[in-house]
Amino acid sequence: MHRTSTCAILPILLLFSLAACTPAPVPTATASPTLAPASQTAAPSLLPSLTQAPATATETRPPSPTGPPTETATPDPYALYTIDTLASREYGGGSIEIVEVMAETGWFTRYLIRYPSDGLWIYGFLNVPIPEGPAGPGPYPVVIALHGYIDPSIYHTLDYTTGYADALARAGYFVLHPNLRGYRPSDDGENLFRVGMAIDVLNLIALVQAGAAESWLLANVDTAMIGLWGHSMGGGISTRVITVTDRVQAAVLYAPMSGDERQNFEAINGWSGGARGLEELAFPERELARISPMYFFDRITAAVSIHHGRADELVPLGWSIATCNAMLELDLDVRCHYYDAMPHTFFGAGNDQLIADMIAFFDETLKEE
């Protein structure tokens, strides 16, 4: 069912924001909580104990971006989207807040969380292993799991990627799963090329690392060991993030988009019947070269594990093969896995193998001996 390969082909690469890439239907969790919009009251930052009920507080807007001050006149209208700009600015500010306890299992506790990102509230869930549980006492490495494109009108916080996040938590990982901007109840905001979503991830990484010394929530977490897991659109966002920062030690890219933004948005435009991608495709070619991660793979320091089904009829297998080959040519630590008969979202034995492979990869790259 599963083959491992390192193929050679020209760099086509993997990014995408998968704005029109809807994964094959997978049953969602049966009990997705109804979430209050960000304009309502919410819990204060980081409850002092697991049993204390959250106190209500007046809603405030999250802090503004912490990057360089914006000039009155912007001489370069494309600069905000470039890899260089994203790599040079600062991230973080604020803290991760627990809104409520969503579930308690014998393996982990799931919380509904939110955090500030460039003036937006980003919601999601967090799985924290139980020290007395089968995963052991920790410290637990961090994995940030990023969902693929789903029609935002039907998206729920506990959706098809929940099973992957739960498997990681059972294996002893502190798993953060943000609802990317535009996915309720997260706020929406500027997001050309899905750069805004990448910023949300970069802000989350900074908050995790900055809060380690002061938050009870992170007391048993190895915040120096951070992994990314991304499917489809989330895989494309992960690709951008690892070209921007060296704070990620390992990334699993599952049926990811290309690192070539023109390739991504030509596909998105076609998938959406011409409704999406027009603004991105209007950018000059020379600017796409400053924005596309494929031209910056030499900056990647993370170990990378790529997984793609040979029967994927949505995101071409060739995109992952090209990304794999480009990384191999740069002597990066990349492992490439191609699965017979697996579509865009895996099922059955192929999905079981994917989960086993991703845990083995993160165990090797994020857990100290």
CSV table of C-alpha atoms in Angstrom, one decimal:
chain,number,residue,atom,x,y,z
A,1,MET,CA,0.0,0.0,0.0
A,2,HIS,CA,2.9,2.4,0.8
A,3,ARG,CA,6.1,3.1,-1.0
A,4,THR,CA,8.9,5.4,0.0
A,5,SER,CA,10.8,7.2,-2.8
A,6,THR,CA,13.0,10.1,-3.6
A,7,CYS,CA,12.1,11.1,-7.2
A,8,ALA,CA,13.8,13.6,-9.5
A,9,ILE,CA,11.9,16.2,-11.4
A,10,LEU,CA,12.1,19.9,-12.0
A,11,PRO,CA,11.0,22.1,-9.0
A,12,ILE,CA,7.4,22.7,-9.3
A,13,LEU,CA,6.9,22.9,-5.6
A,14,LEU,CA,4.5,23.0,-2.9
A,15,LEU,CA,2.5,25.8,-1.5
A,16,PHE,CA,-1.0,26.8,-1.9
A,17,SER,CA,-3.5,28.3,0.2
A,18,LEU,CA,-5.9,25.8,-1.2
A,19,ALA,CA,-8.6,28.4,-1.4
A,20,ALA,CA,-10.5,26.2,-3.7
A,21,CYS,CA,-9.0,22.8,-2.7
A,22,THR,CA,-11.7,21.0,-0.8
A,23,PRO,CA,-10.5,17.7,0.7
A,24,ALA,CA,-12.4,14.5,0.0
A,25,PRO,CA,-15.2,14.2,2.6
A,26,VAL,CA,-14.2,12.8,5.9
A,27,PRO,CA,-16.6,12.4,8.8
A,28,THR,CA,-16.4,15.2,11.2
A,29,ALA,CA,-16.6,15.0,14.9
A,30,THR,CA,-20.1,14.4,16.1
A,31,ALA,CA,-20.0,17.0,18.8
A,32,SER,CA,-18.7,20.3,17.5
A,33,PRO,CA,-19.4,22.9,20.1
A,34,THR,CA,-21.2,26.1,19.2
A,35,LEU,CA,-18.7,28.8,19.5
A,36,ALA,CA,-19.4,32.4,20.5
A,37,PRO,CA,-18.2,35.0,18.0
A,38,ALA,CA,-15.1,37.0,18.9
A,39,SER,CA,-17.3,40.1,19.6
A,40,GLN,CA,-18.7,38.4,22.7
A,41,THR,CA,-17.1,38.0,26.1
A,42,ALA,CA,-14.4,35.4,26.5
A,43,ALA,CA,-12.3,33.8,29.2
A,44,PRO,CA,-9.3,35.6,30.6
A,45,SER,CA,-5.8,34.6,29.6
A,46,LEU,CA,-4.6,31.2,30.9
A,47,LEU,CA,-6.8,29.9,33.7
A,48,PRO,CA,-4.9,29.4,37.0
A,49,SER,CA,-6.1,25.8,37.3
A,50,LEU,CA,-8.0,23.2,35.2
A,51,THR,CA,-11.0,23.2,37.5
A,52,GLN,CA,-11.6,26.9,37.9
A,53,ALA,CA,-14.5,28.2,35.8
A,54,PRO,CA,-13.5,31.0,33.4
A,55,ALA,CA,-14.5,34.5,34.6
A,56,THR,CA,-16.1,36.7,32.0
A,57,ALA,CA,-14.2,39.8,30.8
A,58,THR,CA,-14.9,42.6,28.5
A,59,GLU,CA,-13.8,41.8,24.9
A,60,THR,CA,-10.8,43.8,23.8
A,61,ARG,CA,-9.1,43.7,20.4
A,62,PRO,CA,-5.8,41.9,20.2
A,63,PRO,CA,-2.6,43.9,19.9
A,64,SER,CA,-1.4,45.3,16.6
A,65,PRO,CA,1.5,43.7,14.7
A,66,THR,CA,4.8,43.9,16.4
A,67,GLY,CA,6.8,44.3,13.2
A,68,PRO,CA,8.5,47.4,11.9
A,69,PRO,CA,6.4,50.6,11.8
A,70,THR,CA,4.4,51.2,8.6
A,71,GLU,CA,5.6,54.1,6.6
A,72,THR,CA,3.1,56.7,5.4
A,73,ALA,CA,3.9,55.9,1.7
A,74,THR,CA,4.8,52.4,0.7
A,75,PRO,CA,7.2,52.5,-2.3
A,76,ASP,CA,6.9,48.8,-2.8
A,77,PRO,CA,3.3,47.6,-2.9
A,78,TYR,CA,4.4,43.9,-3.1
A,79,ALA,CA,6.9,43.9,-0.2
A,80,LEU,CA,4.5,42.8,2.5
A,81,TYR,CA,4.0,39.4,0.8
A,82,THR,CA,7.6,38.6,0.2
A,83,ILE,CA,9.7,35.9,1.9
A,84,ASP,CA,12.3,38.5,2.8
A,85,THR,CA,9.8,40.8,4.6
A,86,LEU,CA,8.2,37.9,6.5
A,87,ALA,CA,11.7,36.8,7.6
A,88,SER,CA,12.7,40.3,8.8
A,89,ARG,CA,9.7,41.3,10.9
A,90,GLU,CA,8.8,40.4,14.5
A,91,TYR,CA,6.1,38.1,15.7
A,92,GLY,CA,4.2,37.5,18.9
A,93,GLY,CA,2.6,39.9,21.5
A,94,GLY,CA,-0.1,38.8,23.9
A,95,SER,CA,-0.7,35.3,25.1
A,96,ILE,CA,-2.6,32.1,24.3
A,97,GLU,CA,-6.0,32.1,26.1
A,98,ILE,CA,-8.1,29.2,27.2
A,99,VAL,CA,-11.8,29.7,26.5
A,100,GLU,CA,-13.2,26.4,27.7
A,101,VAL,CA,-12.5,22.8,28.3
A,102,MET,CA,-13.8,20.9,25.3
A,103,ALA,CA,-13.1,17.3,26.3
A,104,GLU,CA,-11.1,15.1,28.8
A,105,THR,CA,-9.9,11.7,27.8
A,106,GLY,CA,-7.5,9.2,29.4
A,107,TRP,CA,-4.8,10.5,27.1
A,108,PHE,CA,-5.2,14.3,26.9
A,109,THR,CA,-7.4,17.3,27.6
A,110,ARG,CA,-8.7,19.3,24.8
A,111,TYR,CA,-9.2,23.1,25.2
A,112,LEU,CA,-10.8,25.7,23.0
A,113,ILE,CA,-8.2,28.5,22.7
A,114,ARG,CA,-7.7,31.8,21.1
A,115,TYR,CA,-4.7,34.0,20.5
A,116,PRO,CA,-3.9,37.4,19.0
A,117,SER,CA,-2.4,37.7,15.5
A,118,ASP,CA,-1.7,41.1,13.9
A,119,GLY,CA,-4.9,42.6,15.3
A,120,LEU,CA,-7.1,39.5,14.8
A,121,TRP,CA,-8.3,36.8,17.2
A,122,ILE,CA,-7.5,33.4,16.0
A,123,TYR,CA,-9.3,30.5,17.6
A,124,GLY,CA,-8.6,26.8,17.6
A,125,PHE,CA,-8.2,23.8,19.8
A,126,LEU,CA,-5.3,22.5,21.9
A,127,ASN,CA,-4.6,18.9,23.0
A,128,VAL,CA,-2.5,18.6,26.1
A,129,PRO,CA,-1.3,15.1,27.1
A,130,ILE,CA,-2.1,14.0,30.7
A,131,PRO,CA,1.2,13.5,32.6
A,132,GLU,CA,-0.3,10.5,34.5
A,133,GLY,CA,-1.6,9.0,31.2
A,134,PRO,CA,-0.1,6.6,28.8
A,135,ALA,CA,1.9,9.3,27.0
A,136,GLY,CA,4.0,9.7,30.1
A,137,PRO,CA,5.1,12.8,32.1
A,138,GLY,CA,6.8,14.8,29.3
A,139,PRO,CA,8.2,17.3,28.5
A,140,TYR,CA,6.1,17.3,25.4
A,141,PRO,CA,7.3,18.7,22.0
A,142,VAL,CA,5.0,21.0,20.2
A,143,VAL,CA,3.2,20.2,16.9
A,144,ILE,CA,1.1,22.9,15.2
A,145,ALA,CA,-1.5,21.2,12.9
A,146,LEU,CA,-2.9,23.1,9.9
A,147,HIS,CA,-6.1,22.1,8.2
A,148,GLY,CA,-6.7,22.3,4.4
A,149,TYR,CA,-9.3,24.2,2.5
A,150,ILE,CA,-12.9,23.7,3.5
A,151,ASP,CA,-15.7,25.9,2.6
A,152,PRO,CA,-15.6,28.3,5.5
A,153,SER,CA,-19.4,28.3,5.8
A,154,ILE,CA,-19.4,24.6,6.8
A,155,TYR,CA,-16.1,24.5,8.8
A,156,HIS,CA,-16.2,23.5,12.4
A,157,THR,CA,-13.3,23.7,14.9
A,158,LEU,CA,-13.4,19.9,15.2
A,159,ASP,CA,-13.2,18.8,11.6
A,160,TYR,CA,-11.4,16.1,9.6
A,161,THR,CA,-7.9,17.0,10.9
A,162,THR,CA,-9.0,16.3,14.5
A,163,GLY,CA,-8.1,12.6,14.2
A,164,TYR,CA,-4.5,13.5,13.2
A,165,ALA,CA,-4.2,16.0,16.1
A,166,ASP,CA,-5.6,13.4,18.5
A,167,ALA,CA,-3.1,10.7,17.3
A,168,LEU,CA,-0.2,13.1,17.9
A,169,ALA,CA,-1.5,14.0,21.4
A,170,ARG,CA,-1.7,10.3,22.3
A,171,ALA,CA,1.9,9.9,21.1
A,172,GLY,CA,3.0,12.5,23.6
A,173,TYR,CA,2.8,15.8,21.7
A,174,PHE,CA,1.4,19.2,22.8
A,175,VAL,CA,-0.8,19.9,19.7
A,176,LEU,CA,-2.1,23.3,18.7
A,177,HIS,CA,-4.7,23.3,15.9
A,178,PRO,CA,-5.6,26.9,14.9
A,179,ASN,CA,-8.7,27.7,12.8
A,180,LEU,CA,-6.9,29.7,10.2
A,181,ARG,CA,-8.1,33.3,9.5
A,182,GLY,CA,-11.5,33.4,7.9
A,183,TYR,CA,-12.5,30.1,9.6
A,184,ARG,CA,-15.1,30.7,12.3
A,185,PRO,CA,-14.9,31.8,15.0
A,186,SER,CA,-11.5,33.3,14.0
A,187,ASP,CA,-11.5,36.8,12.6
A,188,ASP,CA,-10.9,37.3,8.9
A,189,GLY,CA,-8.2,39.6,7.4
A,190,GLU,CA,-5.8,40.3,4.6
A,191,ASN,CA,-4.7,37.0,3.1
A,192,LEU,CA,-3.3,37.3,-0.4
A,193,PHE,CA,-1.3,34.2,-1.3
A,194,ARG,CA,-2.4,33.0,2.2
A,195,VAL,CA,0.4,35.0,3.6
A,196,GLY,CA,-2.0,36.1,6.4
A,197,MET,CA,-2.4,32.5,7.4
A,198,ALA,CA,1.3,32.0,7.5
A,199,ILE,CA,1.6,35.1,9.8
A,200,ASP,CA,-1.0,33.6,12.1
A,201,VAL,CA,1.2,30.5,12.4
A,202,LEU,CA,4.4,32.5,12.9
A,203,ASN,CA,2.7,34.5,15.7
A,204,LEU,CA,1.6,31.3,17.4
A,205,ILE,CA,5.1,29.9,17.3
A,206,ALA,CA,6.4,33.2,18.9
A,207,LEU,CA,3.7,33.1,21.6
A,208,VAL,CA,4.5,29.5,22.5
A,209,GLN,CA,8.2,30.2,22.9
A,210,ALA,CA,7.7,33.5,24.7
A,211,GLY,CA,5.2,32.2,27.2
A,212,ALA,CA,7.2,29.1,28.3
A,213,ALA,CA,8.6,30.8,31.3
A,214,GLU,CA,5.4,32.3,32.6
A,215,SER,CA,2.5,30.1,31.7
A,216,TRP,CA,1.4,27.1,33.7
A,217,LEU,CA,0.0,25.7,30.5
A,218,LEU,CA,3.5,25.4,29.0
A,219,ALA,CA,5.3,24.3,32.2
A,220,ASN,CA,5.7,20.7,30.9
A,221,VAL,CA,6.3,21.6,27.2
A,222,ASP,CA,9.6,21.5,25.3
A,223,THR,CA,9.1,24.8,23.4
A,224,ALA,CA,12.5,24.5,21.7
A,225,MET,CA,11.1,21.5,19.8
A,226,ILE,CA,8.4,22.6,17.4
A,227,GLY,CA,6.9,20.7,14.5
A,228,LEU,CA,4.4,21.6,11.8
A,229,TRP,CA,1.8,19.3,10.2
A,230,GLY,CA,-0.1,20.6,7.3
A,231,HIS,CA,-2.6,19.1,4.8
A,232,SER,CA,-3.1,20.5,1.4
A,233,MET,CA,-3.6,24.3,1.9
A,234,GLY,CA,-2.1,23.8,5.4
A,235,GLY,CA,0.9,22.0,3.8
A,236,GLY,CA,1.5,25.0,1.5
A,237,ILE,CA,1.3,27.4,4.5
A,238,SER,CA,3.8,25.1,6.3
A,239,THR,CA,6.2,25.3,3.4
A,240,ARG,CA,6.1,29.1,3.5
A,241,VAL,CA,6.7,29.1,7.3
A,242,ILE,CA,9.8,26.9,7.2
A,243,THR,CA,11.3,29.1,4.6
A,244,VAL,CA,10.8,32.1,6.8
A,245,THR,CA,11.8,30.9,10.3
A,246,ASP,CA,14.4,28.5,11.8
A,247,ARG,CA,12.3,28.0,14.8
A,248,VAL,CA,10.6,24.9,13.3
A,249,GLN,CA,12.6,21.7,13.7
A,250,ALA,CA,10.4,19.4,11.6
A,251,ALA,CA,7.5,19.6,9.1
A,252,VAL,CA,5.1,17.0,7.8
A,253,LEU,CA,3.7,18.1,4.4
A,254,TYR,CA,0.6,16.0,3.5
A,255,ALA,CA,-0.6,16.3,-0.1
A,256,PRO,CA,0.7,19.9,0.0
A,257,MET,CA,0.3,22.7,-2.5
A,258,SER,CA,3.2,23.8,-4.7
A,259,GLY,CA,5.9,26.2,-3.7
A,260,ASP,CA,5.2,28.0,-7.0
A,261,GLU,CA,2.5,30.6,-6.4
A,262,ARG,CA,1.6,31.0,-10.1
A,263,GLN,CA,1.1,27.3,-10.3
A,264,ASN,CA,-1.1,27.3,-7.2
A,265,PHE,CA,-3.3,30.2,-8.2
A,266,GLU,CA,-3.8,29.1,-11.7
A,267,ALA,CA,-5.1,25.8,-10.2
A,268,ILE,CA,-7.2,27.6,-7.7
A,269,ASN,CA,-8.7,29.9,-10.4
A,270,GLY,CA,-9.6,26.8,-12.4
A,271,TRP,CA,-11.1,24.9,-9.4
A,272,SER,CA,-13.2,27.9,-8.5
A,273,GLY,CA,-14.5,28.5,-12.0
A,274,GLY,CA,-12.6,31.8,-12.2
A,275,ALA,CA,-13.9,33.2,-8.9
A,276,ARG,CA,-10.6,33.1,-6.9
A,277,GLY,CA,-7.0,33.8,-7.6
A,278,LEU,CA,-7.4,36.7,-10.0
A,279,GLU,CA,-5.7,39.2,-7.7
A,280,GLU,CA,-2.7,36.9,-7.1
A,281,LEU,CA,-2.3,36.1,-10.8
A,282,ALA,CA,-2.3,39.8,-11.6
A,283,PHE,CA,1.0,40.2,-9.7
A,284,PRO,CA,4.0,40.7,-12.0
A,285,GLU,CA,6.1,37.6,-12.6
A,286,ARG,CA,9.2,39.1,-10.9
A,287,GLU,CA,7.1,39.7,-7.8
A,288,LEU,CA,5.9,36.1,-7.7
A,289,ALA,CA,9.5,35.1,-7.6
A,290,ARG,CA,9.9,37.1,-4.4
A,291,ILE,CA,6.8,35.6,-2.9
A,292,SER,CA,7.0,31.9,-3.9
A,293,PRO,CA,8.7,29.7,-1.3
A,294,MET,CA,10.3,27.5,-4.1
A,295,TYR,CA,12.9,30.2,-4.6
A,296,PHE,CA,14.0,30.1,-1.0
A,297,PHE,CA,14.2,26.4,-0.1
A,298,ASP,CA,17.9,27.0,0.6
A,299,ARG,CA,16.9,28.8,3.8
A,300,ILE,CA,15.1,25.8,5.2
A,301,THR,CA,16.6,24.3,8.4
A,302,ALA,CA,13.8,22.0,9.3
A,303,ALA,CA,13.7,18.3,8.5
A,304,VAL,CA,10.8,17.6,6.1
A,305,SER,CA,8.6,14.6,5.5
A,306,ILE,CA,6.4,14.7,2.4
A,307,HIS,CA,3.4,12.4,1.9
A,308,HIS,CA,1.2,12.2,-1.2
A,309,GLY,CA,-1.2,9.8,-2.7
A,310,ARG,CA,-0.7,8.5,-6.2
A,311,ALA,CA,-4.5,8.6,-6.8
A,312,ASP,CA,-4.8,12.3,-5.8
A,313,GLU,CA,-7.1,13.9,-8.4
A,314,LEU,CA,-7.0,17.4,-6.8
A,315,VAL,CA,-3.4,18.4,-5.9
A,316,PRO,CA,-1.0,16.8,-8.5
A,317,LEU,CA,1.4,14.3,-7.2
A,318,GLY,CA,4.0,16.0,-9.4
A,319,TRP,CA,4.0,19.0,-7.2
A,320,SER,CA,5.3,17.0,-4.3
A,321,ILE,CA,7.8,15.1,-6.4
A,322,ALA,CA,9.2,18.4,-7.7
A,323,THR,CA,9.4,19.8,-4.1
A,324,CYS,CA,11.1,16.7,-2.9
A,325,ASN,CA,13.7,16.8,-5.7
A,326,ALA,CA,14.4,20.5,-5.2
A,327,MET,CA,15.1,19.9,-1.5
A,328,LEU,CA,17.2,16.8,-2.3
A,329,GLU,CA,19.3,18.9,-4.7
A,330,LEU,CA,19.9,21.3,-1.8
A,331,ASP,CA,21.0,18.4,0.5
A,332,LEU,CA,18.1,19.1,2.9
A,333,ASP,CA,16.9,16.5,5.3
A,334,VAL,CA,13.8,15.4,3.3
A,335,ARG,CA,12.0,12.1,3.2
A,336,CYS,CA,9.4,11.5,0.4
A,337,HIS,CA,6.6,9.0,0.7
A,338,TYR,CA,4.1,8.2,-2.1
A,339,TYR,CA,1.1,6.0,-1.4
A,340,ASP,CA,-0.5,3.7,-4.0
A,341,ALA,CA,-4.3,4.1,-4.4
A,342,MET,CA,-4.6,7.0,-1.9
A,343,PRO,CA,-6.6,10.1,-2.9
A,344,HIS,CA,-6.2,13.7,-1.6
A,345,THR,CA,-7.4,12.7,1.9
A,346,PHE,CA,-6.2,9.2,2.9
A,347,PHE,CA,-8.4,6.4,4.2
A,348,GLY,CA,-8.1,2.9,5.6
A,349,ALA,CA,-4.7,1.2,5.6
A,350,GLY,CA,-3.1,4.2,3.8
A,351,ASN,CA,-4.2,6.6,6.5
A,352,ASP,CA,-3.0,4.3,9.2
A,353,GLN,CA,0.4,4.1,7.5
A,354,LEU,CA,0.5,7.9,7.2
A,355,ILE,CA,-0.2,8.3,10.9
A,356,ALA,CA,2.5,5.8,11.8
A,357,ASP,CA,5.0,7.5,9.5
A,358,MET,CA,4.3,11.0,10.9
A,359,ILE,CA,4.7,9.9,14.5
A,360,ALA,CA,7.9,8.0,13.8
A,361,PHE,CA,9.2,11.1,12.0
A,362,PHE,CA,8.4,13.5,14.8
A,363,ASP,CA,9.7,11.1,17.4
A,364,GLU,CA,13.0,11.0,15.5
A,365,THR,CA,13.3,14.8,15.0
A,366,LEU,CA,11.6,16.3,18.0
A,367,LYS,CA,12.1,14.0,20.9
A,368,GLU,CA,15.5,13.9,22.6
A,369,GLU,CA,17.0,10.5,23.4
